[in-house]
mmCIF file of C-alpha atoms and ligand atoms in Angstrom:
data_model
loop_
_atom_site.group_PDB
_atom_site.id
_atom_site.type_symbol
_atom_site.label_atom_id
_atom_site.label_comp_id
_atom_site.label_asym_id
_atom_site.label_seq_id
_atom_site.Cartn_x
_atom_site.Cartn_y
_atom_site.Cartn_z
ATOM 1 C CA MET W 1 27.601 29.254 -15.256
ATOM 2 C CA LEU W 2 24.704 26.868 -14.759
ATOM 3 C CA ASP W 3 25.206 23.169 -14.104
ATOM 4 C CA TYR W 4 22.267 22.102 -16.260
ATOM 5 C CA LYS W 5 20.056 23.822 -18.807
ATOM 6 C CA ILE W 6 16.828 22.162 -19.977
ATOM 7 C CA THR W 7 15.864 23.950 -23.182
ATOM 8 C CA GLY W 8 12.876 24.232 -25.486
ATOM 9 C CA GLY W 9 10.330 22.325 -23.391
ATOM 10 C CA THR W 10 6.836 23.260 -22.240
ATOM 11 C CA ILE W 11 6.785 23.610 -18.455
ATOM 12 C CA PHE W 12 3.885 22.283 -16.385
ATOM 13 C CA ASP W 13 4.431 23.302 -12.752
ATOM 14 C CA GLY W 14 1.965 20.844 -11.231
ATOM 15 C CA THR W 15 -0.523 23.435 -9.987
ATOM 16 C CA GLY W 16 -2.949 22.779 -12.837
ATOM 17 C CA LYS W 17 -1.875 25.869 -14.757
ATOM 18 C CA LYS W 18 -1.456 25.785 -18.547
ATOM 19 C CA GLY W 19 1.970 24.775 -19.880
ATOM 20 C CA VAL W 20 4.483 27.590 -20.570
ATOM 21 C CA PRO W 21 7.320 27.327 -23.112
ATOM 22 C CA ALA W 22 10.580 28.194 -21.295
ATOM 23 C CA ASP W 23 14.092 26.976 -20.463
ATOM 24 C CA ILE W 24 15.103 25.862 -16.988
ATOM 25 C CA GLY W 25 18.538 26.506 -15.458
ATOM 26 C CA ILE W 26 19.831 24.394 -12.559
ATOM 27 C CA LYS W 27 22.712 25.300 -10.264
ATOM 28 C CA ASN W 28 23.803 22.760 -7.637
ATOM 29 C CA ASP W 29 20.514 21.065 -6.741
ATOM 30 C CA THR W 30 18.262 24.088 -7.209
ATOM 31 C CA ILE W 31 16.286 25.628 -10.071
ATOM 32 C CA ALA W 32 18.182 28.906 -10.537
ATOM 33 C CA GLU W 33 16.421 30.445 -13.535
ATOM 34 C CA ILE W 34 13.352 29.954 -15.721
ATOM 35 C CA GLY W 35 12.872 31.836 -19.002
ATOM 36 C CA ASN W 36 14.804 32.381 -22.201
ATOM 37 C CA LEU W 37 18.263 31.087 -21.277
ATOM 38 C CA SER W 38 19.727 30.988 -24.809
ATOM 39 C CA GLN W 39 22.494 33.411 -23.771
ATOM 40 C CA VAL W 40 23.376 31.577 -20.529
ATOM 41 C CA THR W 41 26.102 28.932 -20.539
ATOM 42 C CA ALA W 42 25.745 25.585 -18.776
ATOM 43 C CA ARG W 43 27.971 22.617 -18.119
ATOM 44 C CA LYS W 44 25.355 20.370 -19.689
ATOM 45 C CA THR W 45 22.381 21.201 -21.917
ATOM 46 C CA ILE W 46 19.384 18.874 -22.220
ATOM 47 C CA ASP W 47 17.244 19.446 -25.306
ATOM 48 C CA ALA W 48 13.574 19.103 -24.336
ATOM 49 C CA SER W 49 12.043 20.564 -27.506
ATOM 50 C CA ARG W 50 8.645 19.068 -28.337
ATOM 51 C CA LYS W 51 8.602 17.619 -24.785
ATOM 52 C CA ASN W 52 6.786 18.533 -21.570
ATOM 53 C CA VAL W 53 8.838 19.329 -18.459
ATOM 54 C CA CYS W 54 7.315 18.939 -14.992
ATOM 55 C CA PRO W 55 8.289 18.270 -11.361
ATOM 56 C CA GLY W 56 8.788 14.613 -10.426
ATOM 57 C CA PHE W 57 5.565 12.719 -9.770
ATOM 58 C CA ILE W 58 4.699 11.387 -6.322
ATOM 59 C CA ASP W 59 3.447 7.798 -6.259
ATOM 60 C CA VAL W 60 1.163 7.958 -3.231
ATOM 61 C CA HIS W 61 0.476 4.246 -3.186
ATOM 62 C CA SER W 62 3.578 2.145 -3.487
ATOM 63 C CA HIS W 63 4.682 -1.256 -2.209
ATOM 64 C CA SER W 64 8.362 -0.762 -3.043
ATOM 65 C CA ASP W 65 9.320 -0.796 0.671
ATOM 66 C CA VAL W 66 11.869 -3.576 0.404
ATOM 67 C CA PHE W 67 12.124 -3.912 -3.380
ATOM 68 C CA LEU W 68 14.012 -0.610 -3.507
ATOM 69 C CA MET W 69 16.824 -2.433 -1.697
ATOM 70 C CA ILE W 70 16.815 -5.125 -4.401
ATOM 71 C CA GLU W 71 16.535 -2.671 -7.346
ATOM 72 C CA PRO W 72 17.604 0.760 -6.006
ATOM 73 C CA SER W 73 17.703 2.328 -9.480
ATOM 74 C CA ALA W 74 13.885 1.879 -9.493
ATOM 75 C CA PRO W 75 13.534 1.868 -13.306
ATOM 76 C CA SER W 76 9.807 1.067 -13.194
ATOM 77 C CA LYS W 77 9.218 4.348 -11.349
ATOM 78 C CA ILE W 78 11.931 6.649 -12.696
ATOM 79 C CA LEU W 79 11.003 5.905 -16.324
ATOM 80 C CA GLN W 80 7.427 7.023 -15.573
ATOM 81 C CA GLY W 81 8.654 10.283 -14.033
ATOM 82 C CA VAL W 82 8.043 9.194 -10.432
ATOM 83 C CA THR W 83 10.672 10.654 -8.089
ATOM 84 C CA THR W 84 8.970 10.148 -4.706
ATOM 85 C CA GLU W 85 7.224 7.045 -3.433
ATOM 86 C CA VAL W 86 4.948 6.677 -0.419
ATOM 87 C CA VAL W 87 5.491 3.157 0.967
ATOM 88 C CA GLY W 88 4.028 1.283 3.941
ATOM 89 C CA ASN W 89 0.580 1.015 2.359
ATOM 90 C CA CYS W 90 -2.293 -1.456 2.822
ATOM 91 C CA GLY W 91 -1.271 -2.206 6.405
ATOM 92 C CA ALA W 92 2.150 -3.566 5.425
ATOM 93 C CA SER W 93 5.363 -1.742 6.257
ATOM 94 C CA ALA W 94 8.909 -3.037 6.625
ATOM 95 C CA PHE W 95 8.879 -2.150 10.349
ATOM 96 C CA PRO W 96 8.414 -2.662 13.270
ATOM 97 C CA LEU W 97 9.665 -6.238 13.209
ATOM 98 C CA THR W 98 9.690 -8.459 16.291
ATOM 99 C CA LYS W 99 9.727 -12.212 16.912
ATOM 100 C CA LYS W 100 5.917 -12.156 16.705
ATOM 101 C CA ASN W 101 5.475 -10.927 13.112
ATOM 102 C CA ARG W 102 6.732 -11.697 9.624
ATOM 103 C CA LEU W 103 7.234 -9.764 6.403
ATOM 104 C CA PRO W 104 4.673 -10.391 3.632
ATOM 105 C CA SER W 105 5.690 -13.589 1.822
ATOM 106 C CA ASP W 106 6.923 -11.917 -1.392
ATOM 107 C CA TRP W 107 9.107 -9.565 0.695
ATOM 108 C CA ALA W 108 10.388 -12.406 2.867
ATOM 109 C CA ALA W 109 11.408 -14.346 -0.255
ATOM 110 C CA GLN W 110 14.102 -11.774 -1.177
ATOM 111 C CA ASN W 111 17.723 -11.640 -0.021
ATOM 112 C CA TYR W 112 18.851 -8.553 1.876
ATOM 113 C CA LYS W 113 22.347 -7.379 2.672
ATOM 114 C CA THR W 114 21.290 -5.771 5.976
ATOM 115 C CA LYS W 115 18.819 -6.635 8.725
ATOM 116 C CA TRP W 116 16.505 -4.062 10.300
ATOM 117 C CA HIS W 117 13.775 -3.994 12.944
ATOM 118 C CA ASP W 118 12.499 -0.433 13.350
ATOM 119 C CA ILE W 119 12.069 2.692 11.213
ATOM 120 C CA ASN W 120 15.612 3.917 11.886
ATOM 121 C CA THR W 121 17.344 0.661 11.008
ATOM 122 C CA TYR W 122 15.034 0.223 7.974
ATOM 123 C CA PHE W 123 15.870 3.657 6.551
ATOM 124 C CA HIS W 124 19.532 3.101 7.339
ATOM 125 C CA ALA W 125 19.484 -0.167 5.350
ATOM 126 C CA LEU W 126 17.506 1.471 2.533
ATOM 127 C CA MET W 127 19.680 4.585 2.237
ATOM 128 C CA LYS W 128 22.820 2.456 2.059
ATOM 129 C CA THR W 129 21.551 1.198 -1.326
ATOM 130 C CA LYS W 130 21.179 4.834 -2.554
ATOM 131 C CA PRO W 131 17.651 4.514 -4.005
ATOM 132 C CA ALA W 132 16.922 6.668 -7.066
ATOM 133 C CA VAL W 133 13.666 7.926 -5.567
ATOM 134 C CA ASN W 134 12.744 9.797 -2.384
ATOM 135 C CA VAL W 135 10.926 7.552 0.076
ATOM 136 C CA VAL W 136 8.149 8.502 2.512
ATOM 137 C CA SER W 137 6.856 5.747 4.777
ATOM 138 C CA LEU W 138 3.600 5.095 6.566
ATOM 139 C CA VAL W 139 3.417 2.600 9.453
ATOM 140 C CA GLY W 140 1.518 -0.516 8.362
ATOM 141 C CA HIS W 141 -1.132 -1.429 10.930
ATOM 142 C CA ASN W 142 -0.904 -5.161 10.162
ATOM 143 C CA THR W 143 2.846 -5.086 10.752
ATOM 144 C CA LEU W 144 2.371 -2.992 13.890
ATOM 145 C CA ARG W 145 -0.396 -5.143 15.392
ATOM 146 C CA ALA W 146 1.360 -8.416 14.595
ATOM 147 C CA SER W 147 4.594 -7.110 16.115
ATOM 148 C CA VAL W 148 2.751 -6.853 19.442
ATOM 149 C CA MET W 149 0.231 -9.725 19.386
ATOM 150 C CA GLY W 150 0.944 -11.918 16.355
ATOM 151 C CA TYR W 151 -1.864 -12.998 14.021
ATOM 152 C CA GLU W 152 -4.504 -13.821 16.623
ATOM 153 C CA ASN W 153 -8.197 -13.343 15.908
ATOM 154 C CA ARG W 154 -9.213 -11.288 18.954
ATOM 155 C CA PRO W 155 -9.364 -7.678 20.151
ATOM 156 C CA ALA W 156 -6.151 -6.294 21.663
ATOM 157 C CA SER W 157 -5.890 -5.982 25.462
ATOM 158 C CA SER W 158 -5.451 -2.489 26.870
ATOM 159 C CA ASP W 159 -1.786 -3.283 27.490
ATOM 160 C CA GLU W 160 -1.325 -4.380 23.871
ATOM 161 C CA ILE W 161 -3.031 -1.205 22.636
ATOM 162 C CA ARG W 162 -0.608 0.834 24.743
ATOM 163 C CA GLN W 163 2.324 -1.026 23.185
ATOM 164 C CA MET W 164 0.992 -0.336 19.663
ATOM 165 C CA GLU W 165 0.486 3.331 20.521
ATOM 166 C CA TYR W 166 4.025 3.536 21.859
ATOM 167 C CA LEU W 167 5.539 1.909 18.745
ATOM 168 C CA LEU W 168 3.447 4.129 16.475
ATOM 169 C CA GLU W 169 4.546 7.279 18.297
ATOM 170 C CA GLN W 170 8.144 6.119 18.148
ATOM 171 C CA ALA W 171 7.906 5.651 14.354
ATOM 172 C CA MET W 172 6.172 9.037 13.899
ATOM 173 C CA ASP W 173 8.861 10.714 16.015
ATOM 174 C CA ASN W 174 11.445 9.201 13.696
ATOM 175 C CA GLY W 175 9.995 10.304 10.385
ATOM 176 C CA ALA W 176 6.965 8.131 9.535
ATOM 177 C CA LYS W 177 4.189 10.208 7.956
ATOM 178 C CA GLY W 178 1.106 8.271 8.939
ATOM 179 C CA LEU W 179 -0.642 4.952 9.426
ATOM 180 C CA SER W 180 -2.086 2.596 6.842
ATOM 181 C CA THR W 181 -4.594 -0.174 7.451
ATOM 182 C CA GLY W 182 -5.167 -3.253 5.303
ATOM 183 C CA LEU W 183 -8.415 -4.516 6.772
ATOM 184 C CA VAL W 184 -8.796 -7.434 4.359
ATOM 185 C CA TYR W 185 -5.508 -8.937 5.482
ATOM 186 C CA PRO W 186 -4.653 -10.661 8.744
ATOM 187 C CA PRO W 187 -4.394 -9.413 11.457
ATOM 188 C CA GLY W 188 -6.069 -6.148 10.361
ATOM 189 C CA MET W 189 -9.244 -8.102 9.530
ATOM 190 C CA PHE W 190 -9.542 -9.110 13.208
ATOM 191 C CA THR W 191 -9.350 -5.520 14.448
ATOM 192 C CA PRO W 192 -12.362 -3.795 16.012
ATOM 193 C CA LEU W 193 -13.092 -0.236 14.943
ATOM 194 C CA SER W 194 -12.384 1.108 18.450
ATOM 195 C CA GLU W 195 -8.772 -0.036 18.201
ATOM 196 C CA ILE W 196 -8.195 1.694 14.855
ATOM 197 C CA LYS W 197 -9.770 4.910 16.156
ATOM 198 C CA LYS W 198 -7.258 5.011 19.037
ATOM 199 C CA LEU W 199 -4.294 4.673 16.670
ATOM 200 C CA ALA W 200 -5.770 7.186 14.188
ATOM 201 C CA LYS W 201 -6.003 9.701 17.064
ATOM 202 C CA ILE W 202 -2.219 9.550 17.389
ATOM 203 C CA ILE W 203 -1.884 10.169 13.650
ATOM 204 C CA SER W 204 -4.179 13.177 13.959
ATOM 205 C CA ARG W 205 -1.999 14.572 16.754
ATOM 206 C CA TYR W 206 1.034 14.336 14.464
ATOM 207 C CA LYS W 207 -0.985 15.823 11.541
ATOM 208 C CA GLY W 208 -0.175 12.649 9.597
ATOM 209 C CA ILE W 209 -2.194 10.696 7.055
ATOM 210 C CA TYR W 210 -4.403 7.702 7.764
ATOM 211 C CA ALA W 211 -4.583 5.632 4.549
ATOM 212 C CA SER W 212 -6.907 2.667 4.312
ATOM 213 C CA HIS W 213 -7.213 -0.401 2.154
ATOM 214 C CA MET W 214 -10.760 -0.870 3.366
ATOM 215 C CA ARG W 215 -12.430 -3.971 4.777
ATOM 216 C CA ASN W 216 -14.460 -4.502 1.628
ATOM 217 C CA GLU W 217 -14.154 -3.141 -1.901
ATOM 218 C CA GLY W 218 -17.013 -5.119 -3.435
ATOM 219 C CA ARG W 219 -20.581 -5.789 -2.320
ATOM 220 C CA LYS W 220 -20.100 -4.127 1.087
ATOM 221 C CA ILE W 221 -18.063 -1.139 -0.077
ATOM 222 C CA CYS W 222 -20.571 1.453 1.186
ATOM 223 C CA GLU W 223 -20.328 0.020 4.735
ATOM 224 C CA SER W 224 -16.535 0.209 4.428
ATOM 225 C CA ILE W 225 -16.600 3.835 3.282
ATOM 226 C CA LYS W 226 -18.858 4.661 6.249
ATOM 227 C CA GLU W 227 -16.437 2.884 8.602
ATOM 228 C CA THR W 228 -13.497 4.846 7.170
ATOM 229 C CA ILE W 229 -15.349 8.155 7.523
ATOM 230 C CA GLU W 230 -16.287 7.223 11.101
ATOM 231 C CA ILE W 231 -12.569 6.775 11.884
ATOM 232 C CA ALA W 232 -11.886 10.226 10.425
ATOM 233 C CA GLU W 233 -14.676 11.777 12.472
ATOM 234 C CA ALA W 234 -13.608 10.134 15.720
ATOM 235 C CA SER W 235 -9.902 10.827 15.331
ATOM 236 C CA GLY W 236 -9.713 14.043 13.338
ATOM 237 C CA ALA W 237 -7.110 12.425 11.081
ATOM 238 C CA LYS W 238 -6.794 13.185 7.363
ATOM 239 C CA ILE W 239 -8.014 10.137 5.491
ATOM 240 C CA GLN W 240 -6.846 8.695 2.189
ATOM 241 C CA ILE W 241 -8.955 5.871 0.753
ATOM 242 C CA SER W 242 -6.471 3.677 -1.086
ATOM 243 C CA HIS W 243 -7.161 2.348 -4.586
ATOM 244 C CA LEU W 244 -10.858 3.244 -4.514
ATOM 245 C CA LYS W 245 -12.716 0.704 -6.614
ATOM 246 C CA THR W 246 -16.012 -1.156 -6.807
ATOM 247 C CA SER W 247 -14.557 -4.610 -7.202
ATOM 248 C CA GLY W 248 -16.424 -7.130 -9.373
ATOM 249 C CA LYS W 249 -18.512 -6.235 -12.409
ATOM 250 C CA SER W 250 -21.739 -6.750 -10.459
ATOM 251 C CA ASN W 251 -20.623 -3.956 -8.071
ATOM 252 C CA TRP W 252 -19.582 -1.350 -10.640
ATOM 253 C CA HIS W 253 -22.946 0.401 -10.282
ATOM 254 C CA LEU W 254 -22.111 1.199 -6.622
ATOM 255 C CA LEU W 255 -19.578 3.855 -7.623
ATOM 256 C CA ASP W 256 -22.118 6.724 -7.637
ATOM 257 C CA ALA W 257 -23.214 5.864 -4.083
ATOM 258 C CA VAL W 258 -19.562 5.608 -3.008
ATOM 259 C CA LEU W 259 -18.695 9.023 -4.435
ATOM 260 C CA GLU W 260 -21.778 10.532 -2.828
ATOM 261 C CA LEU W 261 -20.707 9.265 0.612
ATOM 262 C CA ILE W 262 -17.243 10.777 0.120
ATOM 263 C CA GLU W 263 -18.586 14.088 -1.174
ATOM 264 C CA ASN W 264 -21.088 14.363 1.705
ATOM 265 C CA ALA W 265 -18.292 13.755 4.219
ATOM 266 C CA ARG W 266 -16.156 16.413 2.535
ATOM 267 C CA ASP W 267 -19.103 18.837 2.655
ATOM 268 C CA GLU W 268 -19.228 18.242 6.428
ATOM 269 C CA GLY W 269 -15.578 19.260 6.674
ATOM 270 C CA ILE W 270 -14.038 15.780 6.955
ATOM 271 C CA ASP W 271 -10.690 15.637 5.174
ATOM 272 C CA VAL W 272 -11.217 12.528 3.065
ATOM 273 C CA THR W 273 -9.547 11.909 -0.293
ATOM 274 C CA ALA W 274 -9.000 8.860 -2.481
ATOM 275 C CA ASP W 275 -6.668 7.501 -5.106
ATOM 276 C CA ARG W 276 -7.608 5.213 -7.959
ATOM 277 C CA TYR W 277 -5.663 3.328 -10.572
ATOM 278 C CA PRO W 278 -6.626 3.553 -14.227
ATOM 279 C CA TYR W 279 -7.197 -0.137 -14.988
ATOM 280 C CA ILE W 280 -9.827 -2.705 -14.100
ATOM 281 C CA ALA W 281 -7.748 -5.294 -12.288
ATOM 282 C CA GLY W 282 -6.407 -5.708 -8.775
ATOM 283 C CA TYR W 283 -3.212 -7.427 -7.653
ATOM 284 C CA THR W 284 -2.733 -9.150 -4.324
ATOM 285 C CA ASP W 285 -1.894 -12.420 -2.577
ATOM 286 C CA LEU W 286 -4.096 -15.406 -3.330
ATOM 287 C CA ASP W 287 -4.673 -16.199 0.355
ATOM 288 C CA ILE W 288 -6.954 -13.159 0.448
ATOM 289 C CA LEU W 289 -9.637 -15.648 -0.638
ATOM 290 C CA LEU W 290 -9.527 -17.437 2.725
ATOM 291 C CA PRO W 291 -12.349 -16.891 5.243
ATOM 292 C CA HIS W 292 -11.224 -14.924 8.336
ATOM 293 C CA TRP W 293 -11.099 -17.952 10.648
ATOM 294 C CA ALA W 294 -8.913 -19.801 8.157
ATOM 295 C CA ALA W 295 -6.433 -16.903 7.849
ATOM 296 C CA GLU W 296 -5.679 -16.743 11.584
ATOM 297 C CA GLY W 297 -2.298 -17.694 13.003
ATOM 298 C CA GLU W 298 1.136 -18.610 11.743
ATOM 299 C CA LYS W 299 1.775 -19.785 8.191
ATOM 300 C CA LYS W 300 2.187 -23.405 9.308
ATOM 301 C CA THR W 301 -1.169 -23.299 11.110
ATOM 302 C CA ILE W 302 -2.875 -21.985 7.954
ATOM 303 C CA MET W 303 -1.180 -24.661 5.821
ATOM 304 C CA ALA W 304 -2.282 -27.382 8.276
ATOM 305 C CA ARG W 305 -5.907 -26.209 7.852
ATOM 306 C CA LEU W 306 -5.598 -26.409 4.067
ATOM 307 C CA CYS W 307 -4.093 -29.888 4.279
ATOM 308 C CA ASP W 308 -6.871 -31.250 6.503
ATOM 309 C CA LYS W 309 -9.587 -32.698 4.221
ATOM 310 C CA LYS W 310 -12.608 -31.774 6.345
ATOM 311 C CA THR W 311 -11.374 -28.242 7.103
ATOM 312 C CA ARG W 312 -10.476 -27.691 3.452
ATOM 313 C CA GLU W 313 -14.014 -28.612 2.409
ATOM 314 C CA GLU W 314 -15.399 -26.087 4.890
ATOM 315 C CA ILE W 315 -13.063 -23.425 3.493
ATOM 316 C CA ILE W 316 -14.106 -24.214 -0.101
ATOM 317 C CA ALA W 317 -17.807 -24.065 0.796
ATOM 318 C CA GLU W 318 -17.398 -20.693 2.482
ATOM 319 C CA ILE W 319 -15.364 -19.213 -0.371
ATOM 320 C CA GLN W 320 -17.959 -20.358 -2.926
ATOM 321 C CA ASP W 321 -20.730 -18.937 -0.796
ATOM 322 C CA SER W 322 -19.130 -15.507 -0.604
ATOM 323 C CA ARG W 323 -18.592 -15.136 -4.356
ATOM 324 C CA THR W 324 -21.197 -13.984 -6.816
ATOM 325 C CA GLU W 325 -19.106 -14.276 -9.957
ATOM 326 C CA ASN W 326 -17.044 -16.909 -11.629
ATOM 327 C CA ASP W 327 -13.790 -15.540 -10.248
ATOM 328 C CA TRP W 328 -11.780 -18.614 -11.124
ATOM 329 C CA GLU W 329 -11.879 -17.524 -14.783
ATOM 330 C CA ASN W 330 -10.954 -13.947 -13.889
ATOM 331 C CA ILE W 331 -8.063 -14.536 -11.492
ATOM 332 C CA VAL W 332 -4.664 -14.922 -13.132
ATOM 333 C CA ILE W 333 -1.684 -16.287 -11.202
ATOM 334 C CA ALA W 334 0.892 -13.569 -11.878
ATOM 335 C CA SER W 335 3.886 -14.979 -10.018
ATOM 336 C CA VAL W 336 4.750 -18.027 -7.934
ATOM 337 C CA PHE W 337 7.648 -18.382 -5.485
ATOM 338 C CA ALA W 338 7.532 -22.125 -4.770
ATOM 339 C CA GLY W 339 9.612 -23.908 -7.433
ATOM 340 C CA LYS W 340 7.312 -26.834 -8.227
ATOM 341 C CA PHE W 341 4.318 -24.538 -8.803
ATOM 342 C CA LYS W 342 6.134 -22.008 -10.996
ATOM 343 C CA LYS W 343 4.564 -23.719 -14.028
ATOM 344 C CA PHE W 344 1.227 -22.139 -13.062
ATOM 345 C CA SER W 345 2.590 -18.627 -13.435
ATOM 346 C CA GLY W 346 0.564 -16.698 -16.037
ATOM 347 C CA LYS W 347 -2.371 -19.153 -15.943
ATOM 348 C CA LYS W 348 -5.967 -18.563 -14.927
ATOM 349 C CA LEU W 349 -6.930 -20.139 -11.608
ATOM 350 C CA SER W 350 -9.399 -22.374 -13.431
ATOM 351 C CA GLU W 351 -6.642 -23.593 -15.791
ATOM 352 C CA ALA W 352 -4.244 -24.285 -12.919
ATOM 353 C CA ALA W 353 -6.968 -26.205 -11.069
ATOM 354 C CA SER W 354 -7.690 -28.434 -14.069
ATOM 355 C CA GLU W 355 -3.985 -29.289 -14.344
ATOM 356 C CA MET W 356 -3.597 -30.276 -10.680
HETATM 357 ZN ZN1 LIG X 1 -4.182 -2.388 -0.964
#
């Protein structure tokens, strides 16, 4: 007797083949039979008539790293058919943690039952919550770099590079599947190309994935694509360009040039792929607007810069200079953690500014 029988659905196996009408029989945790199972008994029958049946989807670009511990039933993923998530993207992973680095602010704002510091203790804490999805993790380069040298705006010393290499190897030995960079965020934005190439070489050795949230997704996107391809060439690592977009309406026309660069690299045998989301908005932290020099250092150092009148004016001037569009109308404040500013949640930046 089968444990489960899924009947009457059209099966799509995920290879791109046409759907086939058939029943599926499951015994223990394995697909035991596919075909006409009308004569086979099962402990439970699931009627899938007029429905499509397919393997669980893999979300290759997820930021659920710590949120799975808060909401392990993962309804936002499970209800879309996602059964595996790849976390640790955009340079941010939950590990390694040392006294020198911090979790991203929206992660740090949550309450956790268990503490962790490396990949083993992270997965131990995560698995204790019995998440509904399978989890694959990359090592976030921002987390890795900051765990060794904090958020300083300078190249790493050779000793610091060795420490990063060691921590990366340790994570790969313990189940990480690659490295992600987030080169718009500190301290990734301070990182010279040579440093990333060295780490990507380790990933290549492990046959892992190097995923990149590139340095620029707007006006300078072609330079960023070239930089990413250069890392692939130098390291031999498989490259995934994360959330490929040409950010800002005035840059939409760059997409053809972007695709050409990727296709040319693929023609030369470089293993470069990309993912893209099907909507025309991005979602990130507001401090991404800060110039590099203003994003350096600890949170209190950054806040002190913003509170100093003269420095704030310099920051404003530089932000305005770097923008071609009226972003303040286009940026919506999606969520706010600080109590007294919660009232701005859901408002455009321009609206919030006029109310301050
Ligand atoms: Zn990203």
